[in-house]
Coordinates of C-alpha atoms and ligand atoms in Angstrom, one line a residue:
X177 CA 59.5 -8.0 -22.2
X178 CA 58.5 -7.0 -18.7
X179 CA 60.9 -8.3 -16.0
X180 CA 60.0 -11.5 -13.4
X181 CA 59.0 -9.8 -10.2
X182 CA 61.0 -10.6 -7.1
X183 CA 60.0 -13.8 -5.3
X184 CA 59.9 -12.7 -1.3
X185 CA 59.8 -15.0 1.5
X186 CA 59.1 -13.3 5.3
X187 CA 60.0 -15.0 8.7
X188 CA 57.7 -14.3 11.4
X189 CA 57.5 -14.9 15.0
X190 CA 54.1 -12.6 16.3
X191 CA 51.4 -11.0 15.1
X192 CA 52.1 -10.1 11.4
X193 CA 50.7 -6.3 11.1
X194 CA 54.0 -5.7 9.3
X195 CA 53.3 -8.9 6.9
X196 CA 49.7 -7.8 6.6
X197 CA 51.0 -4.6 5.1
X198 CA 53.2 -5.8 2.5
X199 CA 50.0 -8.6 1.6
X200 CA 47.9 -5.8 1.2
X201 CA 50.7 -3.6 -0.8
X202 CA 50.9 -6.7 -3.6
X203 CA 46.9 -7.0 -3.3
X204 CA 46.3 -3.5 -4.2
X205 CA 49.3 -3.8 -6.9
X206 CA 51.8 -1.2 -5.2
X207 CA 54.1 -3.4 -4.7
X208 CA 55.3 -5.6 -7.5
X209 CA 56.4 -8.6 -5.7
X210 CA 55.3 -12.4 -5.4
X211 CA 55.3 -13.3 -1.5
X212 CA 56.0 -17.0 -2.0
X213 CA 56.2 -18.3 1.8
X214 CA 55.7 -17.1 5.2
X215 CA 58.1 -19.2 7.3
X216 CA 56.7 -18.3 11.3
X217 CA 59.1 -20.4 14.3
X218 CA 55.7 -20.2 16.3
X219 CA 52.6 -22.1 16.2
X220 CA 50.9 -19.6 17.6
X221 CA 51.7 -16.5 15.7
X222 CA 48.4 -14.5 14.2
X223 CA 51.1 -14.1 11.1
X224 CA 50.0 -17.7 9.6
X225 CA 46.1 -16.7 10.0
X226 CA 46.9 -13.6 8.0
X227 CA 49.3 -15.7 5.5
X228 CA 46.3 -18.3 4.9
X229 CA 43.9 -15.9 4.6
X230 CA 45.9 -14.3 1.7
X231 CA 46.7 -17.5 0.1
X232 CA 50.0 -17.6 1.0
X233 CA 52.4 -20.7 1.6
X234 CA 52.8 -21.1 5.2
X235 CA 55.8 -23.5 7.5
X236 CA 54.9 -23.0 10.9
X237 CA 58.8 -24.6 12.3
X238 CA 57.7 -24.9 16.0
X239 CA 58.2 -27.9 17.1
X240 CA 59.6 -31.4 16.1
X241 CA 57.3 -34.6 16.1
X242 CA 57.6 -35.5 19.4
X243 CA 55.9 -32.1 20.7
X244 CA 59.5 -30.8 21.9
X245 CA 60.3 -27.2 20.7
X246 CA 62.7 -27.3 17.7
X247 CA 66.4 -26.3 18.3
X248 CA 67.8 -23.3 16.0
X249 CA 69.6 -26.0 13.9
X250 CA 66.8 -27.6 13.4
X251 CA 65.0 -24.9 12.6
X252 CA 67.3 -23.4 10.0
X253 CA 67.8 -26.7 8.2
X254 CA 63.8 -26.8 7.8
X255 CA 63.7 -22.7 6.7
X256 CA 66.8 -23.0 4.3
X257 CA 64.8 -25.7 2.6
X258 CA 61.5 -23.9 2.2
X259 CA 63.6 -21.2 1.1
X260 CA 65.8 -22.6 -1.7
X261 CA 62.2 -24.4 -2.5
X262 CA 60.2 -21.5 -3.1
X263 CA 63.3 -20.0 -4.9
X264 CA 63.3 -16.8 -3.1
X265 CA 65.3 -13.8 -4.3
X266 CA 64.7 -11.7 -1.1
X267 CA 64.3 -12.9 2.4
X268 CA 62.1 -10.1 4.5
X269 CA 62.5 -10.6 8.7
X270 CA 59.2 -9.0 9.9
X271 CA 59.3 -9.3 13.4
X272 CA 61.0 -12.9 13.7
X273 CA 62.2 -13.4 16.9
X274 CA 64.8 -15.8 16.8
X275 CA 68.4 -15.1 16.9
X276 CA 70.2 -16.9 13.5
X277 CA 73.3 -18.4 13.0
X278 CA 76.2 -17.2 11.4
X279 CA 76.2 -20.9 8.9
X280 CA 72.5 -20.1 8.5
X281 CA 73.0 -16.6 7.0
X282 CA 75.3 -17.7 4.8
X283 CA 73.5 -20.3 3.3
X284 CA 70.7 -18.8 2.1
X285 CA 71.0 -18.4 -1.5
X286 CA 69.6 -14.4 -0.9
X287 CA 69.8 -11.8 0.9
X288 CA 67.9 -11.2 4.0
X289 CA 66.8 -8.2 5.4
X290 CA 65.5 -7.1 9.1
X291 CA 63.3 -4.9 10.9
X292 CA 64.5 -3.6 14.4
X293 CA 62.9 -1.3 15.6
X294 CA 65.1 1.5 16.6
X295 CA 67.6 3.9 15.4
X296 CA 70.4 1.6 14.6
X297 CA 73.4 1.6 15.6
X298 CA 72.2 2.5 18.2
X299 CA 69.8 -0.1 20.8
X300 CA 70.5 -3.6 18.9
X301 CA 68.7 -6.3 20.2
X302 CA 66.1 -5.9 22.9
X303 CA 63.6 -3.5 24.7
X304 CA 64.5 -0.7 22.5
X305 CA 61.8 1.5 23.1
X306 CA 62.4 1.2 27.4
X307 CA 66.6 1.6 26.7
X308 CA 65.5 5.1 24.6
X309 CA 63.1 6.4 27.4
X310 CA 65.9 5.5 29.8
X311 CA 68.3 7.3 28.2
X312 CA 66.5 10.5 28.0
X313 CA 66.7 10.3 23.8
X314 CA 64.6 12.1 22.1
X315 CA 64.9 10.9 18.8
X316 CA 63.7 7.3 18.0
X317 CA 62.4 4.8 15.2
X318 CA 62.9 2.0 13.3
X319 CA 65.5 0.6 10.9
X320 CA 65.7 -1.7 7.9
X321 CA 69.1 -3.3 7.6
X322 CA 70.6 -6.2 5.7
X323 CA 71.1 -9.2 8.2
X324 CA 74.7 -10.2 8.8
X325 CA 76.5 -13.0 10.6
X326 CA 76.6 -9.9 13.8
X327 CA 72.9 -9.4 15.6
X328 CA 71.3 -6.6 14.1
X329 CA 75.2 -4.6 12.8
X330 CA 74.4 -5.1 8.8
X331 CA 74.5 -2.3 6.6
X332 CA 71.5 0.2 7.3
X333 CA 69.2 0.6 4.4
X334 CA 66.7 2.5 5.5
X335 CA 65.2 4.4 8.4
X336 CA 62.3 6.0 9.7
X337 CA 62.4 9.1 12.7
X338 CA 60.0 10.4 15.1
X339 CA 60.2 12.5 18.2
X340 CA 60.4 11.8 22.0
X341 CA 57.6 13.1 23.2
X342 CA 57.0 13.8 27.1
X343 CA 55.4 11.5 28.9
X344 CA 55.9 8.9 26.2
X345 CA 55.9 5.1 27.5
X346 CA 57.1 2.1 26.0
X347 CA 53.9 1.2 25.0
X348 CA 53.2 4.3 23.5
X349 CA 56.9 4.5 21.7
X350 CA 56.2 0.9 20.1
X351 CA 52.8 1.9 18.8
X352 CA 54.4 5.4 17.1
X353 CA 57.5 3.2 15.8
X354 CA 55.1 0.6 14.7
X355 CA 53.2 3.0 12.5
X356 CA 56.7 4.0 10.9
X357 CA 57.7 0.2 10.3
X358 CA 54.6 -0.1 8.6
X359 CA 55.8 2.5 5.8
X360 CA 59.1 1.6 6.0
X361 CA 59.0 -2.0 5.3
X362 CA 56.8 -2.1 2.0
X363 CA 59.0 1.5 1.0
X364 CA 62.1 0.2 1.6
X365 CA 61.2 -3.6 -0.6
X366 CA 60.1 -1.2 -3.3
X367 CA 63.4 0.8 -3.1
X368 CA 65.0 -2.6 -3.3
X369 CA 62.6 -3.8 -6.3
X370 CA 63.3 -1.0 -8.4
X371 CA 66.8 -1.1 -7.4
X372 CA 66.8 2.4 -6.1
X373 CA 69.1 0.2 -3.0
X374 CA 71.3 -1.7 -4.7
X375 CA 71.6 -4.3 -2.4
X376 CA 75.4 -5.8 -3.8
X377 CA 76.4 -2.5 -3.3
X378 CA 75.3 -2.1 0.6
X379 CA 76.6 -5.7 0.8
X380 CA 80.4 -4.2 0.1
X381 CA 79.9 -0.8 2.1
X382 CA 79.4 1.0 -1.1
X383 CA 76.9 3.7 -1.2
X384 CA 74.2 2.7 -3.0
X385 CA 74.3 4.4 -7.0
X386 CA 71.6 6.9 -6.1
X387 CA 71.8 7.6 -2.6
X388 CA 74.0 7.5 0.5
X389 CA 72.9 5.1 3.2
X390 CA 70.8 4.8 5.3
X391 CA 67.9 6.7 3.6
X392 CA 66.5 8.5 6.5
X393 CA 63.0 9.5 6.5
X394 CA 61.0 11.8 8.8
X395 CA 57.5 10.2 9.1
X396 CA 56.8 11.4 12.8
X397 CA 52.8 12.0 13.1
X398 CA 51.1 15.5 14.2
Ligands
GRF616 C1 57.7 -5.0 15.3 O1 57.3 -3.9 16.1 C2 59.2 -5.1 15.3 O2 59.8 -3.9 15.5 C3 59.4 -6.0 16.5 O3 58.4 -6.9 16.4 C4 57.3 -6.3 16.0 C5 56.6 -7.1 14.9 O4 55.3 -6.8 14.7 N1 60.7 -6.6 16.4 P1 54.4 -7.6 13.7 O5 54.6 -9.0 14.1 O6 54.8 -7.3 12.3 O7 53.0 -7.1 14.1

């Protein structure tokens, strides 16, 4: 008997292109998943067009009846109900911008995990690409990591490199990372999927059964 397929929820704040990659993963079959919801905290992210357009379930959580914009609380009461509604077994953060509570994680019934897009430890939070330029790195990239009650600390699943290069901006760092986070993410939900990660095993600092973690990948481009 062939096993359900995960069920995936994905929280979105912008434009989507890492969504639009995992819709077009499950459209062409290479990723055996069922995106049940796209939860987005703004009204005016090009994430729900891309959602509808696939046919996907989509709460925009914005803003309250009265036009104010919601608070976090109310926000996470609203998500951890679409959530536990659409019975999700993996929660994907694809570029949603808002920082969550501690009570929040903990609730939902699955784990979450998040894109940031640098090397982590190191850079959490913010302007990653202008701290590594600053800094005179010359390694950088993007990380998948399981999302813990600590901003951007959870254990690191997965990780894609790239070189420094001179003269490199901001701008051009994010679009270079932003190729890598569009392998990473669909890789590193197929790596969970076929339980290659074994995400209870991250969870208590274990390696994972097949590999040690982070997998680290070198994807940098010609
Ligand atoms: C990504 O580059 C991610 O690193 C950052 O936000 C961006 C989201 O891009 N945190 P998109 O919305 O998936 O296009």
């Amino acid at each position: 008997m062939s096993q359900a397929r995960m069920k995936v929820a994905v929280l979105v704040s912008g434009s989507g292109s890492n969504l639009q990659v995992i819709i077009d993963r499950v459209k062409s079959g290479d990723l055996e998943i069922d995106l049940v919801g796209v939860i987005s905290n703004r009204e005016d992210a090009y994430a729900i067009t891309r959602a509808k357009e696939a046919g996907i379930p989509v709460a925009v959580l914005s803003h309250v009846p009265n036009g104010k914009r919601m608070s976090i609380s109310t926000f996470e009461k609203h998500a951890l109900e679409q959530i536990q509604q659409w019975s999700a077994d993996l929660v994907v953060l694809a570029g949603f911008m808002r920082v969550l509570s501690a009570q929040f994680i903990h609730s939902v019934p699955c784990p979450m995990i998040n894109l940031h897009p640098s090397l982590l430890p190191n850079y959490k939070g913010l302007d990653t690409h202008q701290r590594v330029l600053r800094s005179g790195d010359n390694r950088h990239g993007c990380s998948v990591h399981l999302v813990t009650a600590e901003l951007d600390a959870g254990q690191v699943l997965t990780q894609a490199w790239l070189s420094v290069r001179t003269g490199d901006s901001a701008e051009t760092l994010a679009k270079r990372v932003q190729v890598l986070e569009h392998q990473l993410v669909p890789f590193t939900i197929d790596l969970i999927i076929k339980g290659v990660i074994s995400i209870q095993d991250a969870k208590t600092a274990k390696s994972s059964s097949m590999m040690p973690l982070p997998l680290k990948l070198w994807l940098d481009q010609p």
